[in-house]
Tab-separated table of N, CA and C in Angstrom:
chain	number	residue	atom	x	y	z
Y	296	MET	N	56.115	104.274	-34.036
Y	296	MET	CA	56.890	104.601	-35.202
Y	296	MET	C	56.240	105.730	-36.000
Y	297	PHE	N	54.942	105.707	-36.174
Y	297	PHE	CA	54.219	106.742	-36.903
Y	297	PHE	C	53.281	107.442	-35.919
Y	298	PRO	N	53.686	108.572	-35.387
Y	298	PRO	CA	52.984	109.201	-34.263
Y	298	PRO	C	51.709	109.946	-34.623
Y	299	ILE	N	51.253	109.888	-35.854
Y	299	ILE	CA	50.046	110.633	-36.207
Y	299	ILE	C	48.843	110.134	-35.408
Y	300	ARG	N	48.855	108.884	-34.996
Y	300	ARG	CA	47.742	108.359	-34.197
Y	300	ARG	C	47.560	109.172	-32.916
Y	301	GLU	N	48.681	109.531	-32.276
Y	301	GLU	CA	48.610	110.324	-31.047
Y	301	GLU	C	48.044	111.708	-31.333
Y	302	GLN	N	48.465	112.308	-32.446
Y	302	GLN	CA	47.938	113.616	-32.822
Y	302	GLN	C	46.432	113.519	-33.054
Y	303	MET	N	45.989	112.455	-33.695
Y	303	MET	CA	44.568	112.294	-33.987
Y	303	MET	C	43.755	112.144	-32.714
Y	304	LYS	N	44.317	111.496	-31.717
Y	304	LYS	CA	43.607	111.344	-30.452
Y	304	LYS	C	43.403	112.696	-29.780
Y	305	LYS	N	44.392	113.578	-29.910
Y	305	LYS	CA	44.322	114.894	-29.282
Y	305	LYS	C	43.382	115.831	-30.033
Y	306	ASN	N	43.339	115.701	-31.339
Y	306	ASN	CA	42.562	116.620	-32.167
Y	306	ASN	C	41.550	115.807	-32.980
Y	307	ARG	N	40.368	115.655	-32.467
Y	307	ARG	CA	39.365	114.808	-33.104
Y	307	ARG	C	38.727	115.449	-34.330
Y	308	LYS	N	38.903	116.740	-34.502
Y	308	LYS	CA	38.314	117.439	-35.640
Y	308	LYS	C	39.308	117.410	-36.802
Y	309	PHE	N	39.152	116.466	-37.696
Y	309	PHE	CA	40.079	116.273	-38.801
Y	309	PHE	C	39.369	116.331	-40.137
Y	310	VAL	N	40.028	116.941	-41.094
Y	310	VAL	CA	39.635	116.846	-42.492
Y	310	VAL	C	40.737	116.023	-43.131
Y	311	GLU	N	40.397	114.883	-43.675
Y	311	GLU	CA	41.414	113.987	-44.200
Y	311	GLU	C	41.921	114.443	-45.556
Y	312	MET	N	43.137	113.980	-45.889
Y	312	MET	CA	43.659	114.196	-47.231
Y	312	MET	C	42.639	113.626	-48.199
Y	313	LYS	N	42.284	114.412	-49.177
Y	313	LYS	CA	41.245	113.981	-50.109
Y	313	LYS	C	41.730	112.897	-51.065
Y	314	ASN	N	42.993	112.961	-51.451
Y	314	ASN	CA	43.469	112.004	-52.424
Y	314	ASN	C	44.977	111.846	-52.328
Y	315	ILE	N	45.430	110.638	-52.563
Y	315	ILE	CA	46.848	110.345	-52.685
Y	315	ILE	C	47.018	109.776	-54.088
Y	316	VAL	N	47.731	110.528	-54.926
Y	316	VAL	CA	47.847	110.185	-56.338
Y	316	VAL	C	49.064	109.303	-56.570
Y	317	SER	N	48.868	108.275	-57.352
Y	317	SER	CA	49.890	107.310	-57.751
Y	317	SER	C	50.237	106.319	-56.656
Y	318	VAL	N	49.233	105.845	-55.969
Y	318	VAL	CA	49.434	104.778	-54.985
Y	318	VAL	C	50.045	103.563	-55.682
Y	319	LYS	N	49.751	103.411	-56.956
Y	319	LYS	CA	50.300	102.318	-57.761
Y	319	LYS	C	51.830	102.305	-57.687
Y	320	THR	N	52.431	103.483	-57.575
Y	320	THR	CA	53.889	103.588	-57.477
Y	320	THR	C	54.402	102.862	-56.236
Y	321	LEU	N	53.684	102.974	-55.128
Y	321	LEU	CA	54.079	102.275	-53.902
Y	321	LEU	C	54.038	100.768	-54.108
Y	322	LYS	N	52.938	100.298	-54.672
Y	322	LYS	CA	52.772	98.856	-54.895
Y	322	LYS	C	53.831	98.316	-55.844
Y	323	GLU	N	54.102	99.047	-56.905
Y	323	GLU	CA	55.135	98.610	-57.846
Y	323	GLU	C	56.495	98.506	-57.158
Y	324	HIS	N	56.744	99.400	-56.222
Y	324	HIS	CA	58.013	99.356	-55.489
Y	324	HIS	C	58.116	98.088	-54.654
Y	325	TRP	N	57.122	97.822	-53.804
Y	325	TRP	CA	57.256	96.679	-52.902
Y	325	TRP	C	57.123	95.343	-53.624
Y	326	GLU	N	56.600	95.352	-54.842
Y	326	GLU	CA	56.507	94.105	-55.608
Y	326	GLU	C	57.806	93.758	-56.329
Y	327	LYS	N	58.776	94.670	-56.366
Y	327	LYS	CA	60.077	94.382	-56.972
Y	327	LYS	C	60.835	93.426	-56.064
Y	328	ALA	N	61.562	92.515	-56.685
Y	328	ALA	CA	62.342	91.532	-55.934
Y	328	ALA	C	63.307	92.237	-54.991
Y	329	GLY	N	63.316	91.785	-53.742
Y	329	GLY	CA	64.220	92.335	-52.746
Y	329	GLY	C	63.682	93.550	-52.010
Y	330	ARG	N	62.494	94.020	-52.368
Y	330	ARG	CA	61.940	95.207	-51.722
Y	330	ARG	C	60.647	94.902	-50.950
Y	331	GLU	N	60.378	93.649	-50.771
Y	331	GLU	CA	59.165	93.238	-50.067
Y	331	GLU	C	59.130	93.779	-48.648
Y	332	ASP	N	60.305	94.055	-48.078
Y	332	ASP	CA	60.377	94.555	-46.707
Y	332	ASP	C	59.741	95.935	-46.545
Y	333	SER	N	59.512	96.641	-47.639
Y	333	SER	CA	58.933	97.985	-47.555
Y	333	SER	C	57.404	97.988	-47.569
Y	334	GLU	N	56.787	96.865	-47.899
Y	334	GLU	CA	55.328	96.835	-48.055
Y	334	GLU	C	54.585	97.300	-46.805
Y	335	ALA	N	54.892	96.721	-45.672
Y	335	ALA	CA	54.148	97.047	-44.447
Y	335	ALA	C	54.308	98.526	-44.086
Y	336	GLN	N	55.529	99.062	-44.142
Y	336	GLN	CA	55.728	100.460	-43.772
Y	336	GLN	C	55.078	101.410	-44.769
Y	337	LEU	N	55.115	101.084	-46.055
Y	337	LEU	CA	54.465	101.943	-47.043
Y	337	LEU	C	52.953	101.929	-46.868
Y	338	LYS	N	52.395	100.785	-46.509
Y	338	LYS	CA	50.947	100.715	-46.265
Y	338	LYS	C	50.563	101.534	-45.028
Y	339	VAL	N	51.367	101.455	-43.978
Y	339	VAL	CA	51.105	102.247	-42.777
Y	339	VAL	C	51.227	103.732	-43.108
Y	340	TRP	N	52.289	104.100	-43.842
Y	340	TRP	CA	52.470	105.500	-44.246
Y	340	TRP	C	51.234	105.986	-45.006
Y	341	TYR	N	50.770	105.199	-45.945
Y	341	TYR	CA	49.598	105.572	-46.745
Y	341	TYR	C	48.373	105.807	-45.860
Y	342	GLN	N	48.093	104.867	-44.963
Y	342	GLN	CA	46.918	104.991	-44.095
Y	342	GLN	C	47.018	106.218	-43.190
Y	343	GLU	N	48.186	106.487	-42.676
Y	343	GLU	CA	48.343	107.627	-41.782
Y	343	GLU	C	48.284	108.950	-42.527
Y	344	VAL	N	48.863	109.001	-43.716
Y	344	VAL	CA	48.809	110.237	-44.504
Y	344	VAL	C	47.381	110.513	-44.940
Y	345	LYS	N	46.655	109.482	-45.272
Y	345	LYS	CA	45.260	109.651	-45.685
Y	345	LYS	C	44.425	110.299	-44.568
Y	346	LYS	N	44.807	110.069	-43.335
Y	346	LYS	CA	44.076	110.619	-42.188
Y	346	LYS	C	44.622	111.981	-41.740
Y	347	SER	N	45.640	112.463	-42.409
Y	347	SER	CA	46.272	113.710	-41.978
Y	347	SER	C	45.550	114.941	-42.511
Y	348	ASN	N	45.925	116.076	-41.972
Y	348	ASN	CA	45.352	117.365	-42.376
Y	348	ASN	C	46.440	118.431	-42.274
Y	349	TRP	N	47.540	118.208	-42.988
Y	349	TRP	CA	48.662	119.118	-42.901
Y	349	TRP	C	48.369	120.419	-43.624
Y	350	LYS	N	48.846	121.496	-43.053
Y	350	LYS	CA	48.690	122.824	-43.646
Y	350	LYS	C	50.018	123.393	-44.144
Y	351	SER	N	51.138	122.737	-43.774
Y	351	SER	CA	52.453	123.241	-44.165
Y	351	SER	C	53.493	122.119	-44.015
Y	352	PRO	N	54.656	122.292	-44.647
Y	352	PRO	CA	55.727	121.310	-44.463
Y	352	PRO	C	56.161	121.176	-43.008
Y	353	ASN	N	56.082	122.267	-42.267
Y	353	ASN	CA	56.472	122.198	-40.851
Y	353	ASN	C	55.559	121.279	-40.058
Y	354	GLU	N	54.295	121.209	-40.412
Y	354	GLU	CA	53.379	120.274	-39.735
Y	354	GLU	C	53.761	118.829	-40.049
Y	355	VAL	N	54.211	118.581	-41.272
Y	355	VAL	CA	54.678	117.236	-41.627
Y	355	VAL	C	55.881	116.880	-40.759
Y	356	LYS	N	56.816	117.815	-40.618
Y	356	LYS	CA	58.022	117.581	-39.819
Y	356	LYS	C	57.714	117.338	-38.344
Y	357	GLN	N	56.633	117.913	-37.842
Y	357	GLN	CA	56.255	117.674	-36.453
Y	357	GLN	C	55.885	116.215	-36.239
Y	358	ILE	N	55.327	115.593	-37.247
Y	358	ILE	CA	54.901	114.187	-37.150
Y	358	ILE	C	56.018	113.242	-37.597
Y	359	TYR	N	56.641	113.554	-38.712
Y	359	TYR	CA	57.713	112.730	-39.283
Y	359	TYR	C	59.023	113.501	-39.155
Y	360	ARG	N	59.633	113.420	-38.001
Y	360	ARG	CA	60.827	114.222	-37.713
Y	360	ARG	C	62.003	113.911	-38.631
Y	361	SER	N	62.086	112.703	-39.141
Y	361	SER	CA	63.213	112.357	-40.018
Y	361	SER	C	62.942	112.711	-41.484
Y	362	ALA	N	61.754	113.207	-41.786
Y	362	ALA	CA	61.450	113.616	-43.156
Y	362	ALA	C	62.261	114.854	-43.509
Y	363	SER	N	62.557	115.001	-44.792
Y	363	SER	CA	63.329	116.150	-45.272
Y	363	SER	C	62.441	117.039	-46.122
Y	364	ILE	N	62.434	118.327	-45.822
Y	364	ILE	CA	61.712	119.285	-46.648
Y	364	ILE	C	62.630	119.651	-47.806
Y	365	ILE	N	62.182	119.375	-49.015
Y	365	ILE	CA	63.020	119.575	-50.195
Y	365	ILE	C	62.776	120.944	-50.821
Y	366	GLY	N	61.567	121.429	-50.752
Y	366	GLY	CA	61.182	122.675	-51.418
Y	366	GLY	C	60.096	122.384	-52.432
Y	367	ASP	N	59.448	123.427	-52.909
Y	367	ASP	CA	58.335	123.285	-53.853
Y	367	ASP	C	57.299	122.291	-53.319
Y	368	ASN	N	57.066	122.338	-52.007
Y	368	ASN	CA	56.095	121.473	-51.324
Y	368	ASN	C	56.409	119.988	-51.461
Y	369	ARG	N	57.670	119.669	-51.631
Y	369	ARG	CA	58.109	118.266	-51.713
Y	369	ARG	C	58.732	117.859	-50.383
Y	370	ILE	N	58.441	116.628	-50.015
Y	370	ILE	CA	58.960	116.056	-48.765
Y	370	ILE	C	59.534	114.684	-49.097
Y	371	ALA	N	60.680	114.369	-48.504
Y	371	ALA	CA	61.278	113.039	-48.629
Y	371	ALA	C	61.119	112.320	-47.293
Y	372	PHE	N	60.496	111.156	-47.344
Y	372	PHE	CA	60.292	110.330	-46.156
Y	372	PHE	C	61.291	109.175	-46.179
Y	373	ASN	N	61.780	108.805	-45.009
Y	373	ASN	CA	62.642	107.635	-44.871
Y	373	ASN	C	61.756	106.428	-44.607
Y	374	ILE	N	61.974	105.378	-45.373
Y	374	ILE	CA	61.196	104.143	-45.246
Y	374	ILE	C	62.151	103.008	-44.883
Y	375	CYS	N	61.735	102.167	-43.982
Y	375	CYS	CA	62.537	101.018	-43.527
Y	375	CYS	C	63.884	101.466	-42.980
Y	376	GLY	N	63.818	102.384	-42.035
Y	376	GLY	CA	65.049	102.835	-41.403
Y	376	GLY	C	65.997	103.517	-42.369
Y	377	ASN	N	65.441	104.240	-43.330
Y	377	ASN	CA	66.199	105.004	-44.312
Y	377	ASN	C	66.797	104.132	-45.420
Y	378	LYS	N	66.335	102.898	-45.540
Y	378	LYS	CA	66.786	102.031	-46.629
Y	378	LYS	C	66.214	102.523	-47.958
Y	379	TYR	N	65.014	103.068	-47.894
Y	379	TYR	CA	64.330	103.592	-49.084
Y	379	TYR	C	63.943	105.044	-48.838
Y	380	ARG	N	63.726	105.772	-49.938
Y	380	ARG	CA	63.270	107.159	-49.872
Y	380	ARG	C	61.964	107.264	-50.652
Y	381	LEU	N	61.037	108.002	-50.078
Y	381	LEU	CA	59.742	108.267	-50.694
Y	381	LEU	C	59.605	109.776	-50.825
Y	382	ILE	N	59.415	110.252	-52.053
Y	382	ILE	CA	59.254	111.687	-52.280
Y	382	ILE	C	57.823	111.948	-52.702
Y	383	VAL	N	57.202	112.907	-52.031
Y	383	VAL	CA	55.847	113.314	-52.384
Y	383	VAL	C	55.811	114.823	-52.560
Y	384	LYS	N	54.852	115.271	-53.339
Y	384	LYS	CA	54.560	116.696	-53.459
Y	384	LYS	C	53.169	116.884	-52.884
Y	385	ILE	N	53.009	117.866	-52.009
Y	385	ILE	CA	51.740	118.050	-51.311
Y	385	ILE	C	51.122	119.379	-51.699
Y	386	ASN	N	49.844	119.327	-52.046
Y	386	ASN	CA	49.057	120.543	-52.225
Y	386	ASN	C	48.265	120.689	-50.927
Y	387	TYR	N	48.747	121.562	-50.054
Y	387	TYR	CA	48.165	121.699	-48.720
Y	387	TYR	C	46.761	122.287	-48.774
Y	388	GLU	N	46.525	123.190	-49.693
Y	388	GLU	CA	45.209	123.822	-49.791
Y	388	GLU	C	44.145	122.817	-50.226
Y	389	SER	N	44.466	121.984	-51.217
Y	389	SER	CA	43.505	120.994	-51.729
Y	389	SER	C	43.542	119.684	-50.959
Y	390	GLN	N	44.594	119.513	-50.121
Y	390	GLN	CA	44.778	118.270	-49.365
Y	390	GLN	C	44.980	117.075	-50.303
Y	391	TRP	N	45.864	117.260	-51.270
Y	391	TRP	CA	46.255	116.196	-52.192
Y	391	TRP	C	47.726	115.886	-51.987
Y	392	VAL	N	48.078	114.600	-52.072
Y	392	VAL	CA	49.464	114.157	-52.008
Y	392	VAL	C	49.774	113.445	-53.321
Y	393	PHE	N	50.842	113.877	-53.966
Y	393	PHE	CA	51.268	113.281	-55.236
Y	393	PHE	C	52.560	112.510	-54.987
Y	394	ILE	N	52.520	111.203	-55.148
Y	394	ILE	CA	53.713	110.380	-54.971
Y	394	ILE	C	54.580	110.560	-56.209
Y	395	ARG	N	55.798	111.050	-56.011
Y	395	ARG	CA	56.687	111.359	-57.133
Y	395	ARG	C	57.761	110.296	-57.334
Y	396	PHE	N	58.181	109.632	-56.228
Y	396	PHE	CA	59.290	108.680	-56.327
Y	396	PHE	C	59.321	107.807	-55.089
Y	397	VAL	N	59.686	106.551	-55.279
Y	397	VAL	CA	60.038	105.672	-54.166
Y	397	VAL	C	61.125	104.744	-54.684
Y	398	GLY	N	62.200	104.645	-53.919
Y	398	GLY	CA	63.311	103.809	-54.360
Y	398	GLY	C	64.407	103.753	-53.314
Y	399	THR	N	65.486	103.083	-53.685
Y	399	THR	CA	66.636	102.953	-52.799
Y	399	THR	C	67.405	104.269	-52.756
Y	400	HIS	N	68.345	104.363	-51.835
Y	400	HIS	CA	69.181	105.561	-51.772
Y	400	HIS	C	70.018	105.700	-53.035
Y	401	GLU	N	70.479	104.603	-53.565
Y	401	GLU	CA	71.267	104.646	-54.804
Y	401	GLU	C	70.424	105.234	-55.941
Y	402	GLU	N	69.173	104.827	-56.030
Y	402	GLU	CA	68.271	105.380	-57.055
Y	402	GLU	C	67.964	106.848	-56.769
Y	403	TYR	N	67.784	107.166	-55.496
Y	403	TYR	CA	67.498	108.543	-55.077
Y	403	TYR	C	68.640	109.475	-55.471
Y	404	ASP	N	69.865	109.011	-55.331
Y	404	ASP	CA	71.030	109.827	-55.658
Y	404	ASP	C	71.112	110.165	-57.143
Y	405	LYS	N	70.395	109.427	-57.981
Y	405	LYS	CA	70.424	109.645	-59.434
Y	405	LYS	C	69.332	110.572	-59.932
Y	406	ILE	N	68.447	111.023	-59.059
Y	406	ILE	CA	67.344	111.886	-59.479
Y	406	ILE	C	67.521	113.271	-58.893
Y	407	ASP	N	66.750	114.201	-59.404
Y	407	ASP	CA	66.694	115.541	-58.819
Y	407	ASP	C	65.406	115.593	-58.004
Y	408	ALA	N	65.520	115.462	-56.704
Y	408	ALA	CA	64.352	115.386	-55.825
Y	408	ALA	C	63.509	116.654	-55.886
Y	409	ALA	N	64.113	117.767	-56.257
Y	409	ALA	CA	63.390	119.039	-56.295
Y	409	ALA	C	62.512	119.187	-57.531
Y	410	THR	N	62.745	118.351	-58.534
Y	410	THR	CA	61.963	118.500	-59.770
Y	410	THR	C	61.219	117.240	-60.195
Y	411	ILE	N	61.514	116.122	-59.594
Y	411	ILE	CA	60.872	114.877	-60.023
Y	411	ILE	C	59.372	114.928	-59.803
């Protein structure tokens, strides 16, 4: 499901993402009633992103083919078979990931993904 493990096996020389900001946002999401099903996938996403070394949005798309490039270094990931959306902003030079939003599609439709 998350193919970054295969990439890591091929390329052993990795510089990991230095920081993922607002991990608390992920936890708050899966602790909401009815969203417990997202916990395992969000934890896997977190662990795999922490081990990544992306240099561009296109590198993210190579690993997460269903992710959407929004612009301004923002990426939307599908969680739980697209039941939820996770939006992050990535600083590729500093290797920082900023979690901007996680929620249902209905909630996603009410925000501006390009500016959140």
